[in-house]
């Protein structure tokens, strides 16, 4: 009889308690802070999803954060796996509910449900805060510090040469071209102003001509860059494709160590991606990180998955997606053991995930967690009033293609 002790214990036995492994990654699984500041349990997209699945499929769960904080890849010189995949394989977990990507290698050892989120690999970059950098020294932006430094050294050296010529040449007056006046003479040439000095000897005329030519190039370069710097918007990037990223050396880039993103570049046969992998592998200090939040903080350009990237740009105005590139099409799925034990749950969970997708529940859950922070809302509205488009914080971020650099291999891009 319902309510009786016998019924309760029978019911208990029938209810399955699943051991769930997951990873602390925002906004999927985050520590829950109560209003009084104490931390109690976890919250996030995956927790909500898990609760909904548990409710609909009638199971209970015991949540554990994966001990080594890894997603899962084969251990070196061993058949064992680390991370959440390892936990499933050694029986410590029944399922993994986390932002874990389906890959061919993982599929060889575990099963996956249909994906609950779609994604591809994208580039996230930290952009400078405009307000913080605009200053009295902004006029120096058009040229790099090195160019300024070498121009100053060049000016002093040329002034010294002109003074020396004036001392040695009988046609020049050393009083007129002393070091101070020579310097003034060169500055006037540089700034297209008259200095009132005129050199007479061939040697100083040759030196002056060389200086004029140099000043012509420098001023042309400065003027050209000045217009570009003044109209620079937050979305103008030093590179716009993976090809360009691999070819430049100025910006460091990285990904999660051992994650599917890293493995994608590690095992790719395409030159562009191989080059990116070599650069990441040989970077010192290491450009690999443990999690997305570490990557966002530490690495200048972070190669990460578009679903997580969309979240990061909603949280920080200084983060921008580079070039709207989404490489490949993949998904986050629930991982389960292979074989009979897993397949029963795989079917149930897949059906339920499809149902959530069709009914818009998944979208609702996502909208709940991918909300813009107050700070980003403010700066996005500031940008739109300034006539600029938002820096990528929109939930329905468009997935555009950037296939030009992969010589027609459009299966690589969405
Ligand atoms: N979600 C990825 C994984 O499953 C982590 C990453 O590489 O971004 O390994």
GROMACS .gro file of C-alpha atoms and ligand atoms in nm:
model
  423
    1UNK     CA    1   0.000   0.000   0.000
    2UNK     CA    2   0.133   0.345  -0.084
    3UNK     CA    3   0.270   0.507   0.231
    4UNK     CA    4   0.350   0.177   0.397
    5UNK     CA    5   0.710   0.090   0.481
    6UNK     CA    6   0.711  -0.212   0.249
    7UNK     CA    7   0.590  -0.003  -0.044
    8UNK     CA    8   0.850   0.270   0.021
    9UNK     CA    9   1.144   0.029   0.027
   10UNK     CA   10   1.023  -0.151  -0.285
   11UNK     CA   11   0.985   0.183  -0.455
   12UNK     CA   12   1.337   0.281  -0.339
   13UNK     CA   13   1.479  -0.033  -0.491
   14UNK     CA   14   1.302   0.029  -0.820
   15UNK     CA   15   1.431   0.382  -0.842
   16UNK     CA   16   1.773   0.381  -0.992
   17UNK     CA   17   2.045   0.599  -0.840
   18UNK     CA   18   2.286   0.696  -1.116
   19UNK     CA   19   2.642   0.795  -1.038
   20UNK     CA   20   2.699   1.106  -1.246
   21UNK     CA   21   3.040   1.249  -1.318
   22UNK     CA   22   3.081   1.606  -1.436
   23UNK     CA   23   3.334   1.888  -1.459
   24UNK     CA   24   3.326   2.233  -1.301
   25UNK     CA   25   3.294   2.452  -1.608
   26UNK     CA   26   3.084   2.765  -1.633
   27UNK     CA   27   2.792   2.796  -1.705
   28UNK     CA   28   2.738   2.420  -1.708
   29UNK     CA   29   2.835   2.326  -1.354
   30UNK     CA   30   2.920   2.597  -1.103
   31UNK     CA   31   2.934   2.611  -0.726
   32UNK     CA   32   2.608   2.747  -0.589
   33UNK     CA   33   2.656   3.043  -0.359
   34UNK     CA   34   2.371   3.113  -0.120
   35UNK     CA   35   2.269   3.472  -0.032
   36UNK     CA   36   2.463   3.445   0.298
   37UNK     CA   37   2.782   3.365   0.105
   38UNK     CA   38   2.801   2.995   0.187
   39UNK     CA   39   2.854   2.747  -0.090
   40UNK     CA   40   2.605   2.467  -0.123
   41UNK     CA   41   2.601   2.219  -0.407
   42UNK     CA   42   2.611   2.303  -0.775
   43UNK     CA   43   2.404   2.488  -1.028
   44UNK     CA   44   2.422   2.549  -1.400
   45UNK     CA   45   2.293   2.436  -1.737
   46UNK     CA   46   2.399   2.072  -1.693
   47UNK     CA   47   2.254   2.057  -1.341
   48UNK     CA   48   1.918   2.187  -1.468
   49UNK     CA   49   1.929   1.941  -1.755
   50UNK     CA   50   2.012   1.657  -1.519
   51UNK     CA   51   1.727   1.752  -1.285
   52UNK     CA   52   1.482   1.759  -1.573
   53UNK     CA   53   1.604   1.423  -1.707
   54UNK     CA   54   1.583   1.271  -1.359
   55UNK     CA   55   1.230   1.397  -1.318
   56UNK     CA   56   1.110   1.271  -1.655
   57UNK     CA   57   1.291   0.937  -1.653
   58UNK     CA   58   1.240   0.868  -1.284
   59UNK     CA   59   1.595   0.828  -1.159
   60UNK     CA   60   1.796   0.981  -0.881
   61UNK     CA   61   2.154   1.080  -0.909
   62UNK     CA   62   2.467   1.124  -0.709
   63UNK     CA   63   2.684   1.400  -0.854
   64UNK     CA   64   3.063   1.391  -0.844
   65UNK     CA   65   3.310   1.633  -0.994
   66UNK     CA   66   3.574   1.444  -1.189
   67UNK     CA   67   3.885   1.407  -0.974
   68UNK     CA   68   4.151   1.507  -1.226
   69UNK     CA   69   3.940   1.792  -1.373
   70UNK     CA   70   3.984   1.652  -1.724
   71UNK     CA   71   3.746   1.572  -2.006
   72UNK     CA   72   3.908   1.252  -2.121
   73UNK     CA   73   4.179   1.126  -2.350
   74UNK     CA   74   4.392   0.811  -2.361
   75UNK     CA   75   4.678   0.813  -2.110
   76UNK     CA   76   5.027   0.802  -2.260
   77UNK     CA   77   5.149   0.446  -2.335
   78UNK     CA   78   4.842   0.291  -2.184
   79UNK     CA   79   4.496   0.173  -2.281
   80UNK     CA   80   4.348   0.366  -1.990
   81UNK     CA   81   4.174   0.701  -2.018
   82UNK     CA   82   4.181   1.001  -1.790
   83UNK     CA   83   3.901   1.244  -1.706
   84UNK     CA   84   3.532   1.172  -1.720
   85UNK     CA   85   3.576   0.906  -1.989
   86UNK     CA   86   3.816   0.727  -1.751
   87UNK     CA   87   3.559   0.746  -1.468
   88UNK     CA   88   3.300   0.576  -1.688
   89UNK     CA   89   3.543   0.312  -1.808
   90UNK     CA   90   3.658   0.216  -1.460
   91UNK     CA   91   3.302   0.203  -1.330
   92UNK     CA   92   3.325   0.504  -1.098
   93UNK     CA   93   3.045   0.672  -1.290
   94UNK     CA   94   2.735   0.554  -1.476
   95UNK     CA   95   2.705   0.863  -1.694
   96UNK     CA   96   2.888   1.188  -1.763
   97UNK     CA   97   2.667   1.494  -1.789
   98UNK     CA   98   2.898   1.776  -1.883
   99UNK     CA   99   3.010   1.987  -2.179
  100UNK     CA  100   3.184   1.682  -2.316
  101UNK     CA  101   3.233   1.666  -2.691
  102UNK     CA  102   3.166   1.359  -2.901
  103UNK     CA  103   3.481   1.252  -3.083
  104UNK     CA  104   3.562   0.943  -3.289
  105UNK     CA  105   3.825   0.829  -3.037
  106UNK     CA  106   3.592   0.863  -2.740
  107UNK     CA  107   3.317   0.687  -2.933
  108UNK     CA  108   3.542   0.382  -2.961
  109UNK     CA  109   3.532   0.333  -2.584
  110UNK     CA  110   3.207   0.488  -2.461
  111UNK     CA  111   2.860   0.560  -2.598
  112UNK     CA  112   2.702   0.900  -2.639
  113UNK     CA  113   2.342   1.018  -2.652
  114UNK     CA  114   2.230   1.262  -2.920
  115UNK     CA  115   2.381   1.605  -2.855
  116UNK     CA  116   2.207   1.848  -2.624
  117UNK     CA  117   2.408   2.147  -2.756
  118UNK     CA  118   2.563   2.209  -3.097
  119UNK     CA  119   2.904   2.369  -3.139
  120UNK     CA  120   3.222   2.407  -3.340
  121UNK     CA  121   3.570   2.538  -3.266
  122UNK     CA  122   3.605   2.916  -3.253
  123UNK     CA  123   3.859   3.176  -3.150
  124UNK     CA  124   3.806   3.404  -2.856
  125UNK     CA  125   4.024   3.708  -2.818
  126UNK     CA  126   4.070   3.969  -2.552
  127UNK     CA  127   4.028   4.318  -2.695
  128UNK     CA  128   4.172   4.621  -2.522
  129UNK     CA  129   3.934   4.833  -2.319
  130UNK     CA  130   3.894   5.148  -2.525
  131UNK     CA  131   3.828   5.373  -2.226
  132UNK     CA  132   4.136   5.251  -2.045
  133UNK     CA  133   4.375   5.302  -2.335
  134UNK     CA  134   4.254   5.635  -2.477
  135UNK     CA  135   4.491   5.887  -2.324
  136UNK     CA  136   4.714   6.185  -2.387
  137UNK     CA  137   4.962   5.957  -2.556
  138UNK     CA  138   4.704   5.837  -2.810
  139UNK     CA  139   4.881   6.035  -3.084
  140UNK     CA  140   5.156   5.774  -3.061
  141UNK     CA  141   4.925   5.484  -3.150
  142UNK     CA  142   4.983   5.498  -3.527
  143UNK     CA  143   5.342   5.381  -3.490
  144UNK     CA  144   5.478   5.106  -3.273
  145UNK     CA  145   5.707   5.188  -2.978
  146UNK     CA  146   5.999   5.037  -3.170
  147UNK     CA  147   5.944   5.269  -3.466
  148UNK     CA  148   5.928   5.567  -3.229
  149UNK     CA  149   6.244   5.456  -3.057
  150UNK     CA  150   6.445   5.400  -3.375
  151UNK     CA  151   6.319   5.728  -3.524
  152UNK     CA  152   6.445   5.914  -3.215
  153UNK     CA  153   6.782   5.737  -3.233
  154UNK     CA  154   6.798   5.814  -3.609
  155UNK     CA  155   6.726   6.182  -3.546
  156UNK     CA  156   7.008   6.211  -3.293
  157UNK     CA  157   7.254   6.028  -3.514
  158UNK     CA  158   7.170   6.239  -3.821
  159UNK     CA  159   7.198   6.559  -3.613
  160UNK     CA  160   7.540   6.439  -3.503
  161UNK     CA  161   7.644   6.368  -3.867
  162UNK     CA  162   7.530   6.714  -3.983
  163UNK     CA  163   7.721   6.881  -3.697
  164UNK     CA  164   8.030   6.678  -3.783
  165UNK     CA  165   8.007   6.778  -4.151
  166UNK     CA  166   7.972   7.145  -4.046
  167UNK     CA  167   8.290   7.114  -3.838
  168UNK     CA  168   8.486   6.942  -4.117
  169UNK     CA  169   8.353   7.126  -4.423
  170UNK     CA  170   8.498   7.470  -4.505
  171UNK     CA  171   8.165   7.567  -4.670
  172UNK     CA  172   7.957   7.523  -4.353
  173UNK     CA  173   7.955   7.731  -4.041
  174UNK     CA  174   8.000   7.517  -3.724
  175UNK     CA  175   7.825   7.791  -3.519
  176UNK     CA  176   7.512   7.768  -3.729
  177UNK     CA  177   7.503   7.387  -3.735
  178UNK     CA  178   7.587   7.314  -3.374
  179UNK     CA  179   7.422   7.002  -3.232
  180UNK     CA  180   7.116   7.194  -3.102
  181UNK     CA  181   7.049   7.368  -3.434
  182UNK     CA  182   7.111   7.052  -3.635
  183UNK     CA  183   6.853   6.876  -3.426
  184UNK     CA  184   6.609   7.165  -3.475
  185UNK     CA  185   6.680   7.161  -3.851
  186UNK     CA  186   6.593   6.789  -3.871
  187UNK     CA  187   6.278   6.829  -3.662
  188UNK     CA  188   6.161   7.108  -3.893
  189UNK     CA  189   6.215   6.888  -4.198
  190UNK     CA  190   6.024   6.608  -4.029
  191UNK     CA  191   5.730   6.832  -3.944
  192UNK     CA  192   5.732   7.017  -4.276
  193UNK     CA  193   5.824   7.352  -4.115
  194UNK     CA  194   6.095   7.601  -4.207
  195UNK     CA  195   6.398   7.613  -3.977
  196UNK     CA  196   6.567   7.912  -4.133
  197UNK     CA  197   6.891   7.712  -4.177
  198UNK     CA  198   7.035   7.626  -4.513
  199UNK     CA  199   7.320   7.390  -4.572
  200UNK     CA  200   7.581   7.468  -4.835
  201UNK     CA  201   7.814   7.170  -4.860
  202UNK     CA  202   7.739   6.867  -5.080
  203UNK     CA  203   7.793   6.632  -4.789
  204UNK     CA  204   7.531   6.792  -4.566
  205UNK     CA  205   7.294   6.826  -4.864
  206UNK     CA  206   7.322   6.453  -4.926
  207UNK     CA  207   7.262   6.383  -4.556
  208UNK     CA  208   6.962   6.621  -4.562
  209UNK     CA  209   6.817   6.449  -4.872
  210UNK     CA  210   6.840   6.111  -4.706
  211UNK     CA  211   6.663   6.258  -4.405
  212UNK     CA  212   6.392   6.414  -4.624
  213UNK     CA  213   6.325   6.080  -4.791
  214UNK     CA  214   6.306   5.908  -4.453
  215UNK     CA  215   6.071   6.176  -4.319
  216UNK     CA  216   5.850   6.142  -4.629
  217UNK     CA  217   5.804   5.770  -4.566
  218UNK     CA  218   5.757   5.811  -4.192
  219UNK     CA  219   5.495   6.085  -4.223
  220UNK     CA  220   5.308   5.895  -4.496
  221UNK     CA  221   5.303   5.586  -4.273
  222UNK     CA  222   5.193   5.787  -3.969
  223UNK     CA  223   4.909   5.957  -4.161
  224UNK     CA  224   4.786   5.632  -4.311
  225UNK     CA  225   4.785   5.456  -3.973
  226UNK     CA  226   4.633   5.752  -3.794
  227UNK     CA  227   4.309   5.729  -3.991
  228UNK     CA  228   4.295   5.355  -3.928
  229UNK     CA  229   4.358   5.393  -3.555
  230UNK     CA  230   4.099   5.665  -3.514
  231UNK     CA  231   3.829   5.461  -3.681
  232UNK     CA  232   3.934   5.133  -3.522
  233UNK     CA  233   3.644   4.939  -3.385
  234UNK     CA  234   3.654   4.663  -3.130
  235UNK     CA  235   3.591   4.399  -3.389
  236UNK     CA  236   3.885   4.472  -3.613
  237UNK     CA  237   4.116   4.180  -3.551
  238UNK     CA  238   4.479   4.126  -3.635
  239UNK     CA  239   4.375   3.800  -3.802
  240UNK     CA  240   4.047   3.664  -3.927
  241UNK     CA  241   4.103   3.298  -3.998
  242UNK     CA  242   4.288   3.001  -3.853
  243UNK     CA  243   4.536   3.033  -4.139
  244UNK     CA  244   4.621   3.389  -4.039
  245UNK     CA  245   4.636   3.288  -3.673
  246UNK     CA  246   4.894   3.020  -3.750
  247UNK     CA  247   5.103   3.255  -3.961
  248UNK     CA  248   5.138   3.535  -3.708
  249UNK     CA  249   5.378   3.526  -3.416
  250UNK     CA  250   5.265   3.826  -3.213
  251UNK     CA  251   4.970   3.671  -3.033
  252UNK     CA  252   4.994   3.357  -2.826
  253UNK     CA  253   4.707   3.110  -2.843
  254UNK     CA  254   4.603   2.796  -2.661
  255UNK     CA  255   4.327   2.556  -2.568
  256UNK     CA  256   4.220   2.323  -2.288
  257UNK     CA  257   4.489   2.060  -2.230
  258UNK     CA  258   4.370   1.715  -2.334
  259UNK     CA  259   4.032   1.845  -2.452
  260UNK     CA  260   3.872   1.768  -2.786
  261UNK     CA  261   3.978   2.109  -2.920
  262UNK     CA  262   4.343   2.032  -2.853
  263UNK     CA  263   4.303   1.684  -2.998
  264UNK     CA  264   4.145   1.827  -3.312
  265UNK     CA  265   4.461   2.024  -3.389
  266UNK     CA  266   4.690   1.747  -3.264
  267UNK     CA  267   4.553   1.486  -3.503
  268UNK     CA  268   4.466   1.708  -3.800
  269UNK     CA  269   4.640   1.630  -4.127
  270UNK     CA  270   4.585   1.976  -4.270
  271UNK     CA  271   4.889   2.202  -4.286
  272UNK     CA  272   4.711   2.501  -4.133
  273UNK     CA  273   4.601   2.307  -3.826
  274UNK     CA  274   4.928   2.117  -3.796
  275UNK     CA  275   5.108   2.452  -3.781
  276UNK     CA  276   4.870   2.572  -3.509
  277UNK     CA  277   4.933   2.252  -3.314
  278UNK     CA  278   5.313   2.289  -3.341
  279UNK     CA  279   5.294   2.647  -3.222
  280UNK     CA  280   5.077   2.550  -2.924
  281UNK     CA  281   5.290   2.250  -2.838
  282UNK     CA  282   5.617   2.444  -2.841
  283UNK     CA  283   5.491   2.760  -2.674
  284UNK     CA  284   5.677   2.874  -2.364
  285UNK     CA  285   5.520   2.939  -2.123
  286UNK     CA  286   5.272   2.667  -2.208
  287UNK     CA  287   4.958   2.788  -2.378
  288UNK     CA  288   4.749   2.501  -2.246
  289UNK     CA  289   4.502   2.556  -1.965
  290UNK     CA  290   4.281   2.342  -1.743
  291UNK     CA  291   3.946   2.505  -1.808
  292UNK     CA  292   3.768   2.770  -2.011
  293UNK     CA  293   3.780   3.034  -1.738
  294UNK     CA  294   4.157   2.987  -1.704
  295UNK     CA  295   4.192   3.012  -2.080
  296UNK     CA  296   3.993   3.331  -2.097
  297UNK     CA  297   4.214   3.486  -1.830
  298UNK     CA  298   4.555   3.358  -1.931
  299UNK     CA  299   4.571   3.315  -2.304
  300UNK     CA  300   4.548   3.605  -2.545
  301UNK     CA  301   4.367   3.407  -2.812
  302UNK     CA  302   4.176   3.109  -2.681
  303UNK     CA  303   4.065   2.828  -2.908
  304UNK     CA  304   3.742   2.709  -2.759
  305UNK     CA  305   3.403   2.570  -2.840
  306UNK     CA  306   3.143   2.808  -2.976
  307UNK     CA  307   2.875   2.723  -2.716
  308UNK     CA  308   3.111   2.813  -2.429
  309UNK     CA  309   3.247   3.108  -2.624
  310UNK     CA  310   2.897   3.251  -2.660
  311UNK     CA  311   2.868   3.240  -2.283
  312UNK     CA  312   3.206   3.405  -2.221
  313UNK     CA  313   3.128   3.700  -2.448
  314UNK     CA  314   2.805   3.758  -2.258
  315UNK     CA  315   3.005   3.793  -1.938
  316UNK     CA  316   3.291   4.019  -2.040
  317UNK     CA  317   3.287   4.309  -2.281
  318UNK     CA  318   3.656   4.277  -2.353
  319UNK     CA  319   3.609   3.937  -2.510
  320UNK     CA  320   3.529   3.903  -2.876
  321UNK     CA  321   3.483   3.615  -3.111
  322UNK     CA  322   3.736   3.638  -3.392
  323UNK     CA  323   3.590   3.647  -3.740
  324UNK     CA  324   3.269   3.459  -3.657
  325UNK     CA  325   3.446   3.138  -3.748
  326UNK     CA  326   3.298   2.809  -3.638
  327UNK     CA  327   3.510   2.515  -3.738
  328UNK     CA  328   3.334   2.184  -3.785
  329UNK     CA  329   3.004   2.081  -3.639
  330UNK     CA  330   2.996   1.887  -3.320
  331UNK     CA  331   2.796   1.857  -3.002
  332UNK     CA  332   2.797   1.811  -2.626
  333UNK     CA  333   2.638   1.480  -2.532
  334UNK     CA  334   2.587   1.259  -2.231
  335UNK     CA  335   2.848   0.983  -2.220
  336UNK     CA  336   2.762   0.630  -2.101
  337UNK     CA  337   2.935   0.292  -2.089
  338UNK     CA  338   2.922   0.082  -2.401
  339UNK     CA  339   2.714  -0.235  -2.409
  340UNK     CA  340   2.386  -0.347  -2.255
  341UNK     CA  341   2.413  -0.141  -1.940
  342UNK     CA  342   2.462   0.183  -2.125
  343UNK     CA  343   2.236   0.122  -2.422
  344UNK     CA  344   1.917   0.102  -2.212
  345UNK     CA  345   1.986   0.444  -2.069
  346UNK     CA  346   2.121   0.581  -2.394
  347UNK     CA  347   1.792   0.522  -2.568
  348UNK     CA  348   1.588   0.675  -2.287
  349UNK     CA  349   1.815   0.975  -2.248
  350UNK     CA  350   1.837   1.038  -2.625
  351UNK     CA  351   1.460   1.027  -2.658
  352UNK     CA  352   1.423   1.269  -2.369
  353UNK     CA  353   1.689   1.506  -2.507
  354UNK     CA  354   1.517   1.507  -2.847
  355UNK     CA  355   1.189   1.577  -2.674
  356UNK     CA  356   1.344   1.871  -2.482
  357UNK     CA  357   1.490   2.002  -2.808
  358UNK     CA  358   1.161   1.978  -2.993
  359UNK     CA  359   0.963   2.144  -2.715
  360UNK     CA  360   1.210   2.430  -2.685
  361UNK     CA  361   1.300   2.331  -2.328
  362UNK     CA  362   1.668   2.307  -2.415
  363UNK     CA  363   1.660   2.656  -2.568
  364UNK     CA  364   1.487   2.785  -2.256
  365UNK     CA  365   1.751   2.630  -2.033
  366UNK     CA  366   2.023   2.781  -2.246
  367UNK     CA  367   1.865   3.124  -2.242
  368UNK     CA  368   1.851   3.103  -1.863
  369UNK     CA  369   2.227   3.057  -1.830
  370UNK     CA  370   2.362   3.245  -2.133
  371UNK     CA  371   2.230   3.575  -2.003
  372UNK     CA  372   2.435   3.890  -2.050
  373UNK     CA  373   2.589   4.026  -1.731
  374UNK     CA  374   2.501   4.383  -1.632
  375UNK     CA  375   2.845   4.500  -1.736
  376UNK     CA  376   2.812   4.354  -2.088
  377UNK     CA  377   2.461   4.486  -2.129
  378UNK     CA  378   2.587   4.834  -2.049
  379UNK     CA  379   2.877   4.820  -2.289
  380UNK     CA  380   2.669   4.657  -2.561
  381UNK     CA  381   2.416   4.936  -2.544
  382UNK     CA  382   2.701   5.190  -2.543
  383UNK     CA  383   2.838   5.024  -2.856
  384UNK     CA  384   2.502   5.017  -3.034
  385UNK     CA  385   2.437   5.384  -2.959
  386UNK     CA  386   2.784   5.451  -3.096
  387UNK     CA  387   2.671   5.287  -3.420
  388UNK     CA  388   2.868   4.968  -3.367
  389UNK     CA  389   2.730   4.623  -3.360
  390UNK     CA  390   2.759   4.424  -3.034
  391UNK     CA  391   3.076   4.228  -2.984
  392UNK     CA  392   2.908   3.891  -3.017
  393UNK     CA  393   2.705   3.869  -2.700
  394UNK     CA  394   2.380   3.794  -2.878
  395UNK     CA  395   2.230   3.462  -2.791
  396UNK     CA  396   2.147   3.374  -3.147
  397UNK     CA  397   2.503   3.440  -3.253
  398UNK     CA  398   2.519   3.386  -3.624
  399UNK     CA  399   2.731   3.106  -3.751
  400UNK     CA  400   2.898   3.239  -4.060
  401UNK     CA  401   3.140   3.056  -4.276
  402UNK     CA  402   3.505   3.133  -4.322
  403UNK     CA  403   3.597   2.868  -4.568
  404UNK     CA  404   3.799   3.079  -4.804
  405UNK     CA  405   4.125   2.973  -4.647
  406UNK     CA  406   4.066   2.600  -4.667
  407UNK     CA  407   4.075   2.571  -5.045
  408UNK     CA  408   3.727   2.442  -5.098
  409UNK     CA  409   3.718   2.199  -4.809
  410UNK     CA  410   3.389   2.332  -4.689
  411UNK     CA  411   3.312   2.025  -4.483
  412UNK     CA  412   3.540   2.188  -4.229
  413UNK     CA  413   3.317   2.483  -4.182
  414UNK     CA  414   2.955   2.540  -4.108
  415LIG     N1  415   3.451   2.006  -2.444
  415LIG     C1  416   3.584   1.972  -2.475
  415LIG     C2  417   3.607   1.825  -2.450
  415LIG     O1  418   3.516   1.755  -2.440
  415LIG     C3  419   3.684   2.059  -2.408
  415LIG     C4  420   3.755   2.149  -2.506
  415LIG     O2  421   3.850   2.107  -2.565
  415LIG     O3  422   3.716   2.265  -2.527
  415LIG     O4  423   3.714   1.778  -2.446
   0.00000   0.00000   0.00000
